[in-house]
Short mmCIF file of C-alpha atoms in Angstrom, two decimals:
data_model
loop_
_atom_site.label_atom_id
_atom_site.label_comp_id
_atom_site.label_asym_id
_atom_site.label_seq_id
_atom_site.Cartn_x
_atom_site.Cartn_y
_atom_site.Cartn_z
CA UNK A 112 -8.44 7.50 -21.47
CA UNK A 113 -10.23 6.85 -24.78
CA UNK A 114 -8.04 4.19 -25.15
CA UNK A 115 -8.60 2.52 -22.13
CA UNK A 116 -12.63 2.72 -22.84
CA UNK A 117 -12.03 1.13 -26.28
CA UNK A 118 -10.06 -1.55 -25.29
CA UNK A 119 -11.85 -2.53 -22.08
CA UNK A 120 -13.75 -5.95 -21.82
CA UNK A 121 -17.37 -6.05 -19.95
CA UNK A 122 -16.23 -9.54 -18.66
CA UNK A 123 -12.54 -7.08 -16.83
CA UNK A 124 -15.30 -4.47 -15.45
CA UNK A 125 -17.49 -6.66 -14.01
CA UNK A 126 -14.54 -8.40 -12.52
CA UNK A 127 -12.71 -5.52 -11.10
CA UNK A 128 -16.48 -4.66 -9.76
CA UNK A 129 -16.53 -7.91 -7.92
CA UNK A 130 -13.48 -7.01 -6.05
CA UNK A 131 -14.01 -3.27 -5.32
CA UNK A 132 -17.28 -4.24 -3.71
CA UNK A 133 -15.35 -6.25 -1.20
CA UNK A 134 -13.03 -3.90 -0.68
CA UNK A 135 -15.30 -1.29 0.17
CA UNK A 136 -16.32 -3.65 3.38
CA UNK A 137 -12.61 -3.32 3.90
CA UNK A 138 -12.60 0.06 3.32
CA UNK A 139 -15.86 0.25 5.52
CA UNK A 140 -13.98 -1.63 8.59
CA UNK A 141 -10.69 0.71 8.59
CA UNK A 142 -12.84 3.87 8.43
CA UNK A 143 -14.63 2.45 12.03
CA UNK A 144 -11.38 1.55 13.18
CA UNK A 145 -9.74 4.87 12.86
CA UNK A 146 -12.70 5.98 14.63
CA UNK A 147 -12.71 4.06 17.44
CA UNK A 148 -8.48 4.57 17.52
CA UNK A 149 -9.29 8.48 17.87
CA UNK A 150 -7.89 9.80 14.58
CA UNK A 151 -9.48 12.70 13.39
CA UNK A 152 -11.53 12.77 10.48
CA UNK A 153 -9.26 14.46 8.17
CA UNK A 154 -6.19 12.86 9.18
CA UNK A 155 -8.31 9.13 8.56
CA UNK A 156 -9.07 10.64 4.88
CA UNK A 157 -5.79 11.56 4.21
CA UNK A 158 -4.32 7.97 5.56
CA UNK A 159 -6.40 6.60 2.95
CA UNK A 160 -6.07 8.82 -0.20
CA UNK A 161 -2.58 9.44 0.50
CA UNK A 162 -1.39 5.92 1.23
CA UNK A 163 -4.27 3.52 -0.16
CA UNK A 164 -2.44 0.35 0.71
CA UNK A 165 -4.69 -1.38 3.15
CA UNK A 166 -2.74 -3.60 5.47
CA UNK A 167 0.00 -0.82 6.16
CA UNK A 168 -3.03 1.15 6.75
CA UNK A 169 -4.53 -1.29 9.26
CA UNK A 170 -0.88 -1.43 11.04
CA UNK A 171 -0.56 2.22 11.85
CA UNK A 172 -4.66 2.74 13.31
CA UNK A 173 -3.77 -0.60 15.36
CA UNK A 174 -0.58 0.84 16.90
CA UNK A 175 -2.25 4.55 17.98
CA UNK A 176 -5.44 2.29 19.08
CA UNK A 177 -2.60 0.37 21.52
CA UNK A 178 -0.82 3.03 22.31
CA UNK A 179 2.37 2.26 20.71
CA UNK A 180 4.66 4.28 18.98
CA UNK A 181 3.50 5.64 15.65
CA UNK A 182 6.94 6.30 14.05
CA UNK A 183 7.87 2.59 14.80
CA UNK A 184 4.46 1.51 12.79
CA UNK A 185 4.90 3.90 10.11
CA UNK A 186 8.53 2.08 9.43
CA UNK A 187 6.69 -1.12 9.93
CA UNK A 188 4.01 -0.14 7.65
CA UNK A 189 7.18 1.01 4.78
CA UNK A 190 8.86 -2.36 4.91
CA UNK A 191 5.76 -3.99 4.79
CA UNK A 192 4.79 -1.83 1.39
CA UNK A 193 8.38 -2.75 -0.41
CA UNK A 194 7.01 -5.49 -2.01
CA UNK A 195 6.26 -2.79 -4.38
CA UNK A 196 9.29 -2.35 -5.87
CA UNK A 197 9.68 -5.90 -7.28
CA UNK A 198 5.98 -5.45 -8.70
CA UNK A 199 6.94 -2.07 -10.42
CA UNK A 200 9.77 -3.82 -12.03
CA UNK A 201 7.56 -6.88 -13.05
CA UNK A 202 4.82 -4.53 -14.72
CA UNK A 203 6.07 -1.01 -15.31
CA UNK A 204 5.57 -0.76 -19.19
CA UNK A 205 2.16 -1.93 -18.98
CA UNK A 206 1.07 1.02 -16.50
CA UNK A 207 1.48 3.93 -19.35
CA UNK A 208 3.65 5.23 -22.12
CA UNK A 209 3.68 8.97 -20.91
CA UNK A 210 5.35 9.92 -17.57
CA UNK A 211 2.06 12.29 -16.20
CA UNK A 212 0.13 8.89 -16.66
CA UNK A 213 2.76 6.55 -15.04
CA UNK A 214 3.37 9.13 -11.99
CA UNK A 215 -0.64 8.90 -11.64
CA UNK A 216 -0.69 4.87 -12.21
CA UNK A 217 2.33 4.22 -10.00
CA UNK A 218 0.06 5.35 -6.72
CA UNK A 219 -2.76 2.85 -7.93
CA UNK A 220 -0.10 -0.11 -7.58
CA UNK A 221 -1.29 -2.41 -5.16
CA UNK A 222 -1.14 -6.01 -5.09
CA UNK A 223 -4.64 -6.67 -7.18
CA UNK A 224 -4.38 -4.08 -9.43
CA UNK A 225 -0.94 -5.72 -10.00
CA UNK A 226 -2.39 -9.44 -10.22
CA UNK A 227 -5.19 -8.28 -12.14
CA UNK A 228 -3.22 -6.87 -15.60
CA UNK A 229 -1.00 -9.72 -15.09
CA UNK A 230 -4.02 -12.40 -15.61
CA UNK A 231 -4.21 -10.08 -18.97
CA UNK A 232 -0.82 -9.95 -20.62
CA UNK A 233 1.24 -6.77 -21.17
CA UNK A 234 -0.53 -6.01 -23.96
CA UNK A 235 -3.72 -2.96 -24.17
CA UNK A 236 -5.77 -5.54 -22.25
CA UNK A 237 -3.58 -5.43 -19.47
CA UNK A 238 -3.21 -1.79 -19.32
CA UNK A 239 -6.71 -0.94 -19.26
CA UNK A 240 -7.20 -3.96 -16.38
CA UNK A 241 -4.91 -2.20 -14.57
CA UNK A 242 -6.39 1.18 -14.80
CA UNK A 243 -9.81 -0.19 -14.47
CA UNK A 244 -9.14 -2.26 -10.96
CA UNK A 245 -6.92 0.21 -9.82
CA UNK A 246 -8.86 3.26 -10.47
CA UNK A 247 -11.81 0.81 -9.16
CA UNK A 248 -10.50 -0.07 -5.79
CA UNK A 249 -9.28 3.72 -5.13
CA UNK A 250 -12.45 5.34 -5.20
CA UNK A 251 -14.52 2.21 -3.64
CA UNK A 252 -11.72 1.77 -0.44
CA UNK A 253 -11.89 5.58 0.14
CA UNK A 254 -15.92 5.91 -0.01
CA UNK A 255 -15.79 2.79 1.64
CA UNK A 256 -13.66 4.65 4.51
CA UNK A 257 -15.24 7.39 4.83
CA UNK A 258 -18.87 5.26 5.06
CA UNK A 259 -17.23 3.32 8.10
CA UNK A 260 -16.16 6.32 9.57
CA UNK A 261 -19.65 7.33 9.59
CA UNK A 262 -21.30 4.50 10.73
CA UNK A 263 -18.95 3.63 13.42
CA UNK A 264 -19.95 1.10 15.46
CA UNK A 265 -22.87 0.40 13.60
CA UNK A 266 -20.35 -1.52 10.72
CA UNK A 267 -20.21 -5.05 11.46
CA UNK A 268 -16.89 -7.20 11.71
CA UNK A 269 -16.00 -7.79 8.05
CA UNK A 270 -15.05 -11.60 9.14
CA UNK A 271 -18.68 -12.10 9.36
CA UNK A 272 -19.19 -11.58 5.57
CA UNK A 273 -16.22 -13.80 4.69
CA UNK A 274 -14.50 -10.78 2.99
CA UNK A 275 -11.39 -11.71 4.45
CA UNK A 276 -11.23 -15.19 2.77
CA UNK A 277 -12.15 -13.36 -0.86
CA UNK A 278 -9.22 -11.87 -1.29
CA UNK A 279 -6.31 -14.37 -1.09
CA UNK A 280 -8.76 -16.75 -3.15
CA UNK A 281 -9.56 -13.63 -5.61
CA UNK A 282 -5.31 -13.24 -5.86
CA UNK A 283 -5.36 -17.11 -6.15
CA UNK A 284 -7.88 -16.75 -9.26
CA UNK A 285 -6.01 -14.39 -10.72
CA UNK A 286 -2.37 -15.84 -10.41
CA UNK A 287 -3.85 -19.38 -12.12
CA UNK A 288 -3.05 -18.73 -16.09
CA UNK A 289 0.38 -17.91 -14.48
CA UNK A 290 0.74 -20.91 -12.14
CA UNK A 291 0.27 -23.24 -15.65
CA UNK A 292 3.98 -23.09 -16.09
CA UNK A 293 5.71 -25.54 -13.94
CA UNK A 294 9.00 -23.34 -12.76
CA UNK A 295 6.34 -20.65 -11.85
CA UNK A 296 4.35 -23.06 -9.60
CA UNK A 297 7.64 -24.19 -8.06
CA UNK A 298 8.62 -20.57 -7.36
CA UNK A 299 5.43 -20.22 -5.97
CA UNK A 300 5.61 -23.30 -3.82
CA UNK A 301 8.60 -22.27 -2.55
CA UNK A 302 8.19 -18.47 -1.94
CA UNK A 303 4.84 -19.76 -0.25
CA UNK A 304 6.62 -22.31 2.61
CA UNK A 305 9.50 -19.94 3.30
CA UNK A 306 6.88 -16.98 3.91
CA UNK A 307 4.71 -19.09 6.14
CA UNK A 308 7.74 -20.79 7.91
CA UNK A 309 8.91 -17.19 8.78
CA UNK A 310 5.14 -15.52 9.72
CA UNK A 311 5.70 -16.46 13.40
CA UNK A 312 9.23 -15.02 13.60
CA UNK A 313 8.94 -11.33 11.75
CA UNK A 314 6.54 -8.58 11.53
CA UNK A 315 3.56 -8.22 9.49
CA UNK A 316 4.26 -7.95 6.13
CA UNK A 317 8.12 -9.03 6.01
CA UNK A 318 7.31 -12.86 5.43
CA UNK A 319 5.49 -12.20 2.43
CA UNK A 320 8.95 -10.16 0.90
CA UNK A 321 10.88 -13.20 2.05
CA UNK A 322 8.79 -15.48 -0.09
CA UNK A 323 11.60 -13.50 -3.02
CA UNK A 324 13.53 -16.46 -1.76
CA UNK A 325 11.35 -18.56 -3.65
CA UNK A 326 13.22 -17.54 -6.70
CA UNK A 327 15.96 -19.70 -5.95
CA UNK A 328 13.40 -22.70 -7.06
CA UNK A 329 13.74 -21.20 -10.36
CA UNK A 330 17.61 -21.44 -10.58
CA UNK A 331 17.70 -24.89 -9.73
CA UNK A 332 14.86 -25.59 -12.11
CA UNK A 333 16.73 -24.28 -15.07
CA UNK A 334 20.03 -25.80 -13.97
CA UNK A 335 18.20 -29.13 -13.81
CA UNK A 336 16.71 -29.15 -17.05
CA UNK B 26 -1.68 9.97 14.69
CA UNK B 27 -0.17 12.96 13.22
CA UNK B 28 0.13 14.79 9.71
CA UNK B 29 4.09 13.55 9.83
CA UNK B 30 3.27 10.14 10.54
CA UNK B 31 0.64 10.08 7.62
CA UNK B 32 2.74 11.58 4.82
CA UNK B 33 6.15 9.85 6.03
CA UNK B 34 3.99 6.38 5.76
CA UNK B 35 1.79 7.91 1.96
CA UNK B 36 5.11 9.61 0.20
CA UNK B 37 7.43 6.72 1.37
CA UNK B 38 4.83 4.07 -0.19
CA UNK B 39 4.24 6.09 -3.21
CA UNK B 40 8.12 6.40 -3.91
CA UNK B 41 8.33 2.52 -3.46
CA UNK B 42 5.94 2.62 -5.82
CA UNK B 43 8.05 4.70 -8.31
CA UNK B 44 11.23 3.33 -8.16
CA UNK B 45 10.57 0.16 -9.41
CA UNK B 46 8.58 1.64 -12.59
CA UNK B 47 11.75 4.12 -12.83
CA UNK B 48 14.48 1.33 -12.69
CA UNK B 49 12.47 -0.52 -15.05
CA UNK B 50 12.38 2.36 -17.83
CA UNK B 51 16.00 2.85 -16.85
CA UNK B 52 17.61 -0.16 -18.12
CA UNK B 53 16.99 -2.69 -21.50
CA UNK B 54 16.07 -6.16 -19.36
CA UNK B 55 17.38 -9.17 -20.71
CA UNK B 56 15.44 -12.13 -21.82
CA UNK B 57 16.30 -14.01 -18.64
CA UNK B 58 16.26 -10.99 -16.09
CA UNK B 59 12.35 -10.59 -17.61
CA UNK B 60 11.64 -14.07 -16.33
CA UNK B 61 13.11 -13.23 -13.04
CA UNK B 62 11.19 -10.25 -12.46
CA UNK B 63 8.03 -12.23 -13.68
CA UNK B 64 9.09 -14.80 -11.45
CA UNK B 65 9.45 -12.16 -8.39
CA UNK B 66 5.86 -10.96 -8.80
CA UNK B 67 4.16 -14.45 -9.10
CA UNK B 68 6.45 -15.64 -5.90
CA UNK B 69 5.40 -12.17 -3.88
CA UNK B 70 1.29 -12.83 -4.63
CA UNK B 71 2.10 -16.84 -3.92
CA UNK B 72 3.57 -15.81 -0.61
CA UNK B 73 0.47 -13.06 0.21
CA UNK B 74 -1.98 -15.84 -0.96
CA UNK B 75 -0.87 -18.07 1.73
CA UNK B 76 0.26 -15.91 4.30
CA UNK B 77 -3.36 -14.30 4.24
CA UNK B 78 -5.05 -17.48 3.95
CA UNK B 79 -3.23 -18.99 6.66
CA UNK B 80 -2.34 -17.02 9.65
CA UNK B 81 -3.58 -14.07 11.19
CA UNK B 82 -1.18 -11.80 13.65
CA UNK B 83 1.58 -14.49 13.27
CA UNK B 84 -0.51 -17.39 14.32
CA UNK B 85 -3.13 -19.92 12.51
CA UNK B 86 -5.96 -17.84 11.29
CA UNK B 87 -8.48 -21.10 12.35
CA UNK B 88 -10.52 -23.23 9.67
CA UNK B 89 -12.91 -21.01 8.41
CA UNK B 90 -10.78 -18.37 6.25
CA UNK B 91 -8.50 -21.27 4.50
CA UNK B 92 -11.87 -23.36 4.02
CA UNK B 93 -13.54 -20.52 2.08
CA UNK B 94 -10.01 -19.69 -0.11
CA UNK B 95 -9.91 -23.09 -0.76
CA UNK B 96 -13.37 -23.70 -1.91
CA UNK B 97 -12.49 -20.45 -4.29
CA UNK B 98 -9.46 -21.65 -5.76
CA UNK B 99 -11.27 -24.89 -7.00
CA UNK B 100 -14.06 -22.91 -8.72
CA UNK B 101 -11.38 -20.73 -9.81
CA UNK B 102 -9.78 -24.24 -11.09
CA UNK B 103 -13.27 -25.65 -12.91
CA UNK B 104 -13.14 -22.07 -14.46
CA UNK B 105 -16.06 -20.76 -12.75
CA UNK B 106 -16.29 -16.66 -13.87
CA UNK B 107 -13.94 -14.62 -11.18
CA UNK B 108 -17.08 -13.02 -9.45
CA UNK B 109 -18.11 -16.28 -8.77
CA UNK B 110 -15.04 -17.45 -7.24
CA UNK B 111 -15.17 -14.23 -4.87
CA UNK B 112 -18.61 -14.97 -3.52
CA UNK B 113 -18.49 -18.78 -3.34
CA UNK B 114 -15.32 -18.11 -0.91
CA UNK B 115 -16.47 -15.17 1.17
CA UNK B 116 -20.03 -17.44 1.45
CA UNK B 117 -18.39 -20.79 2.25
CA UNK B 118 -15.94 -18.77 5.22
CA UNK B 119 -18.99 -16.74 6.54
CA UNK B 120 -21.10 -19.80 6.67
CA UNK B 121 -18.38 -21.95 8.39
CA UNK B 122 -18.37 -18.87 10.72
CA UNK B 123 -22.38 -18.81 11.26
CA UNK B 124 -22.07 -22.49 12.40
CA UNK B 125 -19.07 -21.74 14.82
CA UNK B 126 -16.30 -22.64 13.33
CA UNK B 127 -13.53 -19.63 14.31
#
C-alpha cells in the first residue's frame, strides 16, 4: 500500500473522486430500490458488498420488485457480468504481483476501475489507478446504498441529475488515448454497431459481450495492411 | 430475494472475475494474442459506451442521455480535465431534462 501512496498522482485521485461521487447517486438509487422491492436490509447490504457490480445488481431488485423469478435474474445477472473475464485477461498483471493482493483486486474489477488503469499504462501508474478507483467506487456505491436505503423515497430519480449520461461519457473519456490507434477505433466501431444492432433482440447485458465480435475488424485490418 | 440468490449471483461474479486474472498468469501471451486481448477490452467498453448511451431496456433511451454523453466526449476531445467532462455531461442531460426533453 505504500507503494500505491507513492506512486499516486493528485490529478488520478481527484479523478477517481469525480466518478465515485456519481456513483454514490447510483449507489443512493439501488439502496431505495431494494427498499421499495422488499429486500431486507441485510440481504440489500450483502447484494452490494458481495457482488458490487451495479447493473447485475439493478437486474435482480427489478425482477423480485416484478415478481419474477429470482434464479432466472441471478443467471441473467452472471451472463451479463462475463464481460469480466476478457477484462481480467486484458489487465491482470497490472492488478498486483502477490496472490493475497490479486484475490482482493480481482473483486474491485468493474468496468471503470478497468478503463481507468488502462487510460494509465500497465506500468505503477496504472496499478495504483486501479486500486485508487476501485477501492474508490467500493466504499462510495456501498455508503451510497446504504444512504438510499435510508432515505427511501425521499432519494430523487438519479435521471434528474444527469448521472446516467456521466458514465458512458466518463468510459468515453477514458477509452480516448486508446481510441488514437486506428485498428482500435475500428474494433470499437464495430463492437459498438453489432452491440446496438443486437440490444433489441437479447437480454440486458449480452449485447455489450457481443460487441467481442468487433474483433474481427481487427483481423481484416491487419490482413489489409 | 434470498441468501442463495445473493451469493450464487456475488461468488459467481467474483469467480468471473478470477478466472481471467488466473488464465492470464497461467500462460506466456504472445505479442499478437496481447493485442487481441487489448483489443477485447477496448471493443467491450466501446460496446457499453454506446449501448448505455443509446438505449434503455432494449429501446432508444430518448435525446437527453446521448445529448449529455456527447457534449462529454467533445470536452473529453478539446482535453478538458476528466471531472470536467463528468459534470459538463450529467449538466447538459439534466438540463435537456429540466426543459422536457425525455
Amino acid at each position: 500500500m505504500r507503494s500505491l501512496t507513492r506512486t499516486l498522482h493528485a490529478d488520478d485521485l481527484r479523478d477517481a473522486l469525480a466518478l465515485a461521487a456519481a456513483i454514490a447517486v447510483v449507489g443512493a438509487s439501488f439502496g431505495a430500490l431494494a427498499g421499495t422491492a422488499g429486500v431486507p436490509f441485510v440481504l440489500m447490504i450483502a447484494l452490494s458488498v458481495v457482488v458490487f457490480a451495479g447493473a447485475s445488481q439493478f437486474l435482480v431488485v427489478a425482477v423480485v420488485a416484478a415478481g419474477g423469478n429470482v434464479f432466472a435474474a441471478v443467471a441473467a445477472g452472471l451472463l451479463m457480468n462475463a464481460r469480466h473475464v476478457p477484462f481480467g485477461l486484458a489487465i491482470g498483471d497490472t492488478i498486483a504481483d502477490r496472490w493475497p493482493a490479486r484475490l482482493l483486486g480481482a473483486h474491485l474489477l468493474i468496468d471503470e476501475s478497468v478503463a481507468f488503469s488502462r487510460a494509465r499504462g500497465s506500468g505503477p501508474r496504472g496499478r495504483a489507478a486501479y486500486w485508487t478507483c476501485g477501492i474508490l467506487l467500493f466504499v462510495f456505491w456501498n455508503a451510497g446504498a446504504i444512504v438510499g436505503r435510508l432515505a427511501g423515497s425521499a432519494i430523487p430519480d438519479p435521471a434528474a441529475f444527469g448521472v446516467d449520461a456521466a458514465f458512458p461519457a466518463a468510459l468515453l473519456a477514458m477509452l480516448l488515448p486508446a481510441l488514437r490507434r486506428a485498428d482500435a477505433r475500428r474494433v470499437g466501431l464495430a463492437a459498438a454497431v453489432v452491440a446496438l444492432a443486437a440490444t433489441p433482440f437479447l437480454p440486458a447485458g449480452v449485447p455489450v459481450i457481443v460487441g467481442l465480435l468487433g474483433l474481427l475488424a481487427a483481423r481484416t485490418a491487419r490482413e489489409a495492411s | 430475494m434470498s441468501w442463495a440468490a445473493v451469493l450464487t449471483l456475488g461468488i459467481g461474479t467474483y469467480l468471473l472475475r478470477l478466472v481471467g486474472i488466473v488464465l492470464r498468469d497461467r500462460m506466456t501471451v504472445p505479442e499478437r494474442v496481447e493485442r487481441y486481448l487489448d483489443l477485447a477490452a477496448t471493443a467491450l467498453l466501446v460496446a457499453l459506451v454506446a449501448t448505455a448511451t443509446l438505449t434503455e431496456g432494449g429501446g432508444f433511451a430518448g435525446w437527453a442521455r446521448p445529448a449529455g454523453v456527447l457534449v462529454g466526449a467533445l470536452a473529453a476531445w478539446r482535453r478538458v480535465p476528466f471531472v470536467l467532462v463528468v459534470v459538463l455531461a450529467a449538466a447538459t442531460t439534466a438540463g435537456l431534462r429540466m426543459l422536457g426533453v425525455p
